[in-house]
Coordinates of C-alpha atoms in Angstrom, one line a residue:
M1 CA -19.9 -10.2 -51.2
L2 CA -18.5 -8.0 -48.8
T3 CA -17.8 -5.0 -50.5
R4 CA -16.1 -1.7 -49.0
R5 CA -19.2 0.1 -48.4
K6 CA -20.6 -3.2 -46.5
F7 CA -17.4 -3.3 -44.5
L8 CA -17.3 0.3 -43.5
T9 CA -20.9 0.4 -42.8
G10 CA -20.3 -2.9 -40.6
T11 CA -17.5 -1.9 -38.9
T12 CA -19.1 1.7 -37.9
A13 CA -21.4 0.1 -36.5
A14 CA -19.5 -2.5 -34.4
G15 CA -17.4 0.2 -32.9
L16 CA -21.0 2.1 -32.0
A17 CA -22.0 -0.9 -30.4
L18 CA -18.8 -1.3 -28.7
T19 CA -18.3 2.4 -27.7
T20 CA -22.2 2.0 -26.3
S21 CA -21.8 -1.2 -24.4
A22 CA -18.5 -0.4 -22.8
K23 CA -18.0 -0.1 -19.1
P24 CA -17.7 3.6 -18.3
A25 CA -14.5 5.1 -17.4
F26 CA -13.9 5.1 -13.8
A27 CA -15.2 8.4 -11.9
K28 CA -14.6 9.3 -8.0
R29 CA -16.9 11.5 -6.2
Q30 CA -16.3 15.2 -7.0
G31 CA -14.0 16.4 -4.1
R32 CA -12.4 13.1 -2.7
L33 CA -9.0 13.0 -2.4
I34 CA -7.7 9.4 -2.9
V35 CA -4.0 8.3 -1.8
D36 CA -2.7 4.8 -2.7
A37 CA -1.3 3.8 0.4
Q38 CA 1.1 1.3 -1.0
T39 CA 2.5 0.5 -4.8
H40 CA 5.9 -1.0 -5.7
I41 CA 8.0 0.2 -8.4
W42 CA 11.1 -1.2 -10.3
L43 CA 13.8 -1.2 -12.9
A44 CA 15.2 -4.7 -14.2
D45 CA 18.0 -6.3 -12.8
A46 CA 21.1 -5.3 -14.5
P47 CA 25.2 -5.1 -13.7
E48 CA 24.8 -1.9 -13.5
R49 CA 22.1 -1.5 -10.9
P50 CA 21.9 -5.2 -9.4
W51 CA 19.0 -6.5 -7.2
F52 CA 19.7 -7.0 -3.8
A53 CA 16.7 -9.9 -3.8
K54 CA 16.4 -11.8 -6.6
R55 CA 12.5 -12.1 -7.1
A56 CA 10.1 -9.8 -8.2
Q57 CA 6.4 -9.7 -7.7
L58 CA 6.1 -9.4 -11.6
P59 CA 8.0 -11.3 -14.9
Q60 CA 8.6 -7.5 -15.9
P61 CA 9.5 -4.1 -14.2
F62 CA 7.0 -2.0 -12.6
T63 CA 7.9 1.1 -14.0
I64 CA 7.1 4.3 -13.5
E65 CA 5.7 4.6 -16.9
R66 CA 3.6 1.8 -16.1
L67 CA 2.3 3.4 -13.2
I68 CA 1.3 6.9 -14.2
P69 CA -1.6 5.6 -16.9
I70 CA -3.0 3.3 -14.3
I71 CA -3.4 5.9 -11.3
D72 CA -4.3 8.5 -14.3
Q73 CA -7.3 6.5 -15.5
A74 CA -8.4 6.0 -11.8
H75 CA -8.1 9.7 -10.8
V76 CA -5.8 8.6 -7.9
D77 CA -4.4 12.0 -6.8
R78 CA -1.3 10.3 -4.6
V79 CA 0.7 7.3 -4.4
V80 CA 3.0 6.2 -1.6
L81 CA 5.9 4.4 -3.5
I82 CA 7.7 1.9 -1.3
P83 CA 10.7 0.4 -2.8
P84 CA 10.6 -3.6 -2.9
T85 CA 12.6 -5.9 -0.8
L86 CA 14.7 -6.4 -4.3
E87 CA 16.1 -2.1 -4.3
G88 CA 17.6 -2.7 -0.7
E89 CA 18.1 0.7 0.8
R90 CA 18.2 2.4 -2.7
I91 CA 15.4 5.2 -2.9
D92 CA 17.1 6.5 -6.3
Y93 CA 14.2 5.3 -8.4
V94 CA 11.4 6.2 -6.2
Q95 CA 12.8 9.7 -6.3
Q96 CA 13.0 9.9 -9.8
A97 CA 9.1 9.5 -9.6
V98 CA 9.1 12.6 -6.9
A99 CA 11.1 14.8 -9.0
Q100 CA 9.4 14.0 -12.1
Y101 CA 5.8 14.3 -10.8
P102 CA 5.9 17.0 -8.2
G103 CA 3.3 16.3 -5.3
R104 CA 2.1 13.5 -6.7
F105 CA 4.5 10.7 -5.0
G106 CA 5.7 10.3 -1.2
I107 CA 8.1 8.1 -0.1
M108 CA 8.4 5.1 2.8
A109 CA 12.1 4.4 2.5
R110 CA 13.7 1.3 3.6
I111 CA 16.4 0.9 6.1
A112 CA 18.6 -2.2 7.5
I113 CA 17.1 -3.1 10.8
D114 CA 20.1 -5.3 11.5
K115 CA 22.5 -2.1 11.5
P116 CA 22.3 0.2 14.4
E117 CA 24.4 2.5 13.2
R118 CA 21.8 3.2 10.9
A119 CA 20.0 5.5 13.7
E120 CA 23.0 8.2 12.4
K121 CA 20.7 8.8 9.5
L122 CA 17.3 9.4 11.3
P123 CA 17.2 12.8 12.7
Q124 CA 17.5 13.8 8.6
W125 CA 15.2 11.1 7.6
R126 CA 12.1 13.8 6.1
D127 CA 14.9 15.5 4.6
Q128 CA 15.4 13.5 2.0
A129 CA 13.6 14.1 -1.2
G130 CA 10.1 12.6 -1.2
V131 CA 10.5 10.6 1.8
L132 CA 8.0 10.7 4.2
G133 CA 8.5 7.6 6.5
L134 CA 10.0 4.1 7.3
R135 CA 8.8 0.9 6.1
L136 CA 9.5 -2.4 8.0
N137 CA 9.4 -6.0 6.9
F138 CA 10.2 -8.1 9.5
A139 CA 10.6 -11.4 7.4
F140 CA 13.5 -12.1 9.8
P141 CA 13.1 -12.8 13.9
W142 CA 14.2 -9.1 14.7
L143 CA 11.4 -8.6 16.8
T144 CA 12.5 -11.7 19.0
N145 CA 16.2 -11.4 19.1
G146 CA 16.6 -7.8 19.6
L147 CA 18.4 -6.6 16.6
A148 CA 15.0 -3.8 16.1
D149 CA 15.3 -2.6 19.9
W150 CA 17.5 0.3 18.5
I151 CA 14.8 1.7 15.7
W152 CA 11.7 2.6 18.5
P153 CA 13.0 5.5 20.5
V154 CA 15.0 7.0 18.1
A155 CA 11.9 6.8 15.5
E156 CA 9.5 8.1 18.4
K157 CA 12.1 11.0 19.0
C158 CA 12.9 12.0 15.0
D159 CA 8.6 11.6 14.8
I160 CA 9.4 9.4 12.0
P161 CA 6.2 7.4 10.8
I162 CA 6.4 3.4 10.4
M163 CA 4.8 1.3 8.5
F164 CA 5.4 -2.2 9.5
L165 CA 4.5 -6.0 8.3
T166 CA 5.3 -8.8 10.2
N167 CA 4.7 -12.6 9.9
G168 CA 2.0 -13.1 12.5
Q169 CA 4.1 -11.1 15.4
D170 CA 1.5 -8.4 15.5
A171 CA 1.2 -8.9 19.5
L172 CA 5.0 -7.9 19.8
M173 CA 4.1 -4.9 17.9
A174 CA 1.2 -3.7 20.4
K175 CA 4.1 -3.8 23.0
I176 CA 6.2 -1.2 21.5
A177 CA 2.8 0.8 20.5
E178 CA 2.3 0.8 24.5
R179 CA 5.8 1.5 25.2
Y180 CA 6.5 4.0 22.7
P181 CA 3.4 6.7 22.5
G182 CA 4.7 9.0 20.8
L183 CA 5.7 6.7 18.0
T184 CA 3.4 6.8 14.8
L185 CA 2.7 2.8 13.8
I186 CA 0.9 1.9 10.2
V187 CA -0.1 -1.9 10.2
D188 CA 0.5 -3.0 6.5
H189 CA -1.8 -5.6 4.8
M190 CA -4.7 -5.9 7.5
G191 CA -2.1 -6.9 9.5
I192 CA -1.2 -10.5 7.4
S193 CA 1.7 -10.9 5.3
S194 CA 1.9 -13.0 2.3
A195 CA 4.1 -15.3 3.8
F196 CA 1.7 -15.9 7.1
L197 CA -1.4 -16.2 4.7
H198 CA -0.1 -19.5 3.0
S199 CA 0.9 -20.7 5.7
T200 CA -1.3 -20.4 8.4
P201 CA -4.7 -21.8 8.2
N202 CA -6.3 -19.8 11.1
W203 CA -4.6 -16.4 9.9
Q204 CA -7.6 -14.7 9.9
D205 CA -7.2 -14.6 13.8
E206 CA -4.1 -12.3 13.7
I207 CA -6.9 -9.6 12.3
K208 CA -8.3 -9.9 16.0
V209 CA -5.0 -8.9 17.2
V210 CA -4.5 -6.2 14.8
A211 CA -8.0 -5.0 15.8
G212 CA -7.0 -5.3 19.7
M213 CA -3.8 -2.7 18.7
A214 CA -6.8 0.2 18.2
K215 CA -6.3 1.1 21.8
Y216 CA -3.2 2.7 21.2
P217 CA -3.7 5.9 19.4
N218 CA -0.5 5.7 17.6
V219 CA -1.4 2.7 15.6
S220 CA -3.6 2.8 12.4
V221 CA -4.3 0.2 9.9
K222 CA -3.8 -0.1 6.1
L223 CA -6.6 -1.9 4.3
S224 CA -4.5 -2.7 1.4
S225 CA -3.7 -5.6 -0.7
I226 CA -7.2 -6.8 0.0
P227 CA -7.7 -9.3 -3.5
L228 CA -4.5 -11.2 -1.7
F229 CA -6.9 -12.6 1.1
S230 CA -10.0 -13.6 -0.8
S231 CA -10.7 -16.9 -2.6
Q232 CA -13.9 -15.4 -4.4
P233 CA -13.8 -13.1 -7.4
Y234 CA -14.4 -9.2 -7.2
P235 CA -15.7 -7.8 -4.9
W236 CA -14.4 -10.3 -2.8
R237 CA -17.1 -10.4 -0.4
D238 CA -15.3 -13.0 2.1
T239 CA -12.9 -10.1 2.4
I240 CA -15.5 -7.3 3.7
P241 CA -16.0 -9.1 7.4
H242 CA -12.4 -8.1 8.0
I243 CA -12.2 -5.0 6.7
H244 CA -15.4 -4.2 8.8
H245 CA -14.0 -5.5 11.7
L246 CA -10.8 -3.2 11.6
Y247 CA -13.0 -0.2 10.7
D248 CA -15.0 -1.0 13.8
A249 CA -12.3 -1.1 15.5
F250 CA -10.1 1.7 14.3
G251 CA -13.0 4.5 12.7
P252 CA -12.3 6.2 9.5
L253 CA -9.5 8.5 10.5
R254 CA -7.2 5.5 11.2
C255 CA -7.9 3.3 8.5
H256 CA -6.1 3.7 5.0
W257 CA -7.1 2.4 1.6
G258 CA -4.1 0.9 -0.3
S259 CA -3.8 -1.1 -3.7
D260 CA -0.2 -3.0 -3.3
Q261 CA -1.4 -3.8 -6.7
T262 CA 1.7 -5.6 -8.0
A263 CA 1.3 -8.4 -5.2
T264 CA -1.9 -9.6 -7.2
F265 CA -1.7 -8.0 -10.4
A266 CA -3.5 -10.2 -12.2
K267 CA -6.1 -10.7 -10.0
A268 CA -7.8 -7.3 -10.0
T269 CA -7.9 -4.3 -12.0
Y270 CA -6.9 -0.7 -10.2
E271 CA -10.6 0.6 -10.2
Q272 CA -12.1 -2.7 -8.8
R273 CA -9.7 -2.2 -5.7
I274 CA -10.7 1.5 -5.1
T275 CA -14.6 0.6 -6.2
Q276 CA -14.7 -2.1 -3.5
F277 CA -14.5 0.4 -1.1
T278 CA -16.3 3.2 -2.7
E279 CA -19.3 1.3 -3.7
E280 CA -19.4 -2.3 -2.1
L281 CA -19.3 -1.4 1.7
P282 CA -22.5 -0.3 2.7
F283 CA -21.3 0.2 6.7
L284 CA -19.1 3.6 5.1
S285 CA -20.4 6.5 4.7
E286 CA -19.8 9.2 2.3
D287 CA -17.4 11.1 4.7
D288 CA -16.1 7.5 5.7
K289 CA -14.9 6.8 2.5
D290 CA -13.0 10.4 2.1
W291 CA -11.3 9.4 5.0
I292 CA -10.4 5.8 4.5
M293 CA -9.3 6.7 0.8
G294 CA -6.8 9.7 1.3
R295 CA -7.4 12.1 3.6
S296 CA -6.5 9.5 6.9
L297 CA -2.9 8.5 5.6
Q298 CA -2.3 12.3 4.3
A299 CA -2.6 13.5 7.8
R300 CA -1.1 10.4 9.4
L301 CA 1.9 10.9 7.3
R302 CA 2.1 14.5 7.6
W303 CA 2.0 14.9 4.2
P304 CA 1.4 18.6 3.1

């Protein structure tokens, strides 16, 4: 018969077994700054705050309250918040995170590329609370129809960093980098959008195009959303040659780690996204990791 004493003894032993066999908490190298180059947060679609687009990366809103325990457990110091497409040009929610957690968050805000009158805003762009620069997603043919032409000289003059993602059009961005050498450009997700990945059998060739952009000092690259590009379990060894290629091209001072966690939330833990870089890439020195995991992006965005 299972007595109360036996039950308590058994559960205590089980608890000890779980404690001793559990995976240890993630620990970062002492003194290493970790900056996540991309995470989205958003609230629910509501009449008083409707979404600009009607599709989210997760079925439930990914809120500040969901994000904070994740980054705290992983000892991540800072996060670049990028409002998702469904937010349009709104930045009030990401600014709420900036206000609640001073020094923890920065913002790469969206702008309507097809509205050249927005150029009036750029001289004061970084005066907005928490805003570090722009994030542009070229899902439409704005690079070929001339609608985006206005933004490059204005952003260069105003010293506004731009993170960007194209749909297989990084060669066009290379021409912009050459034409505007004072414009800080940061390639998102190794240059591969989700749409391009799923529509192009030889999507890996675009990474070679991105590597060729390393000849322009004003270009750097986010090694972000890595699980998206893998058909293997952690540590996603099929992605490591691409990471190595871009590291060789750009060097650690122009490579930036980022999670983009909501794009592949069920595929990987947040800690795995970090430890792939800190534990599974033998070609990186500890100094390289210090740069890629945080110092390089902080310097690139001039984030004090």
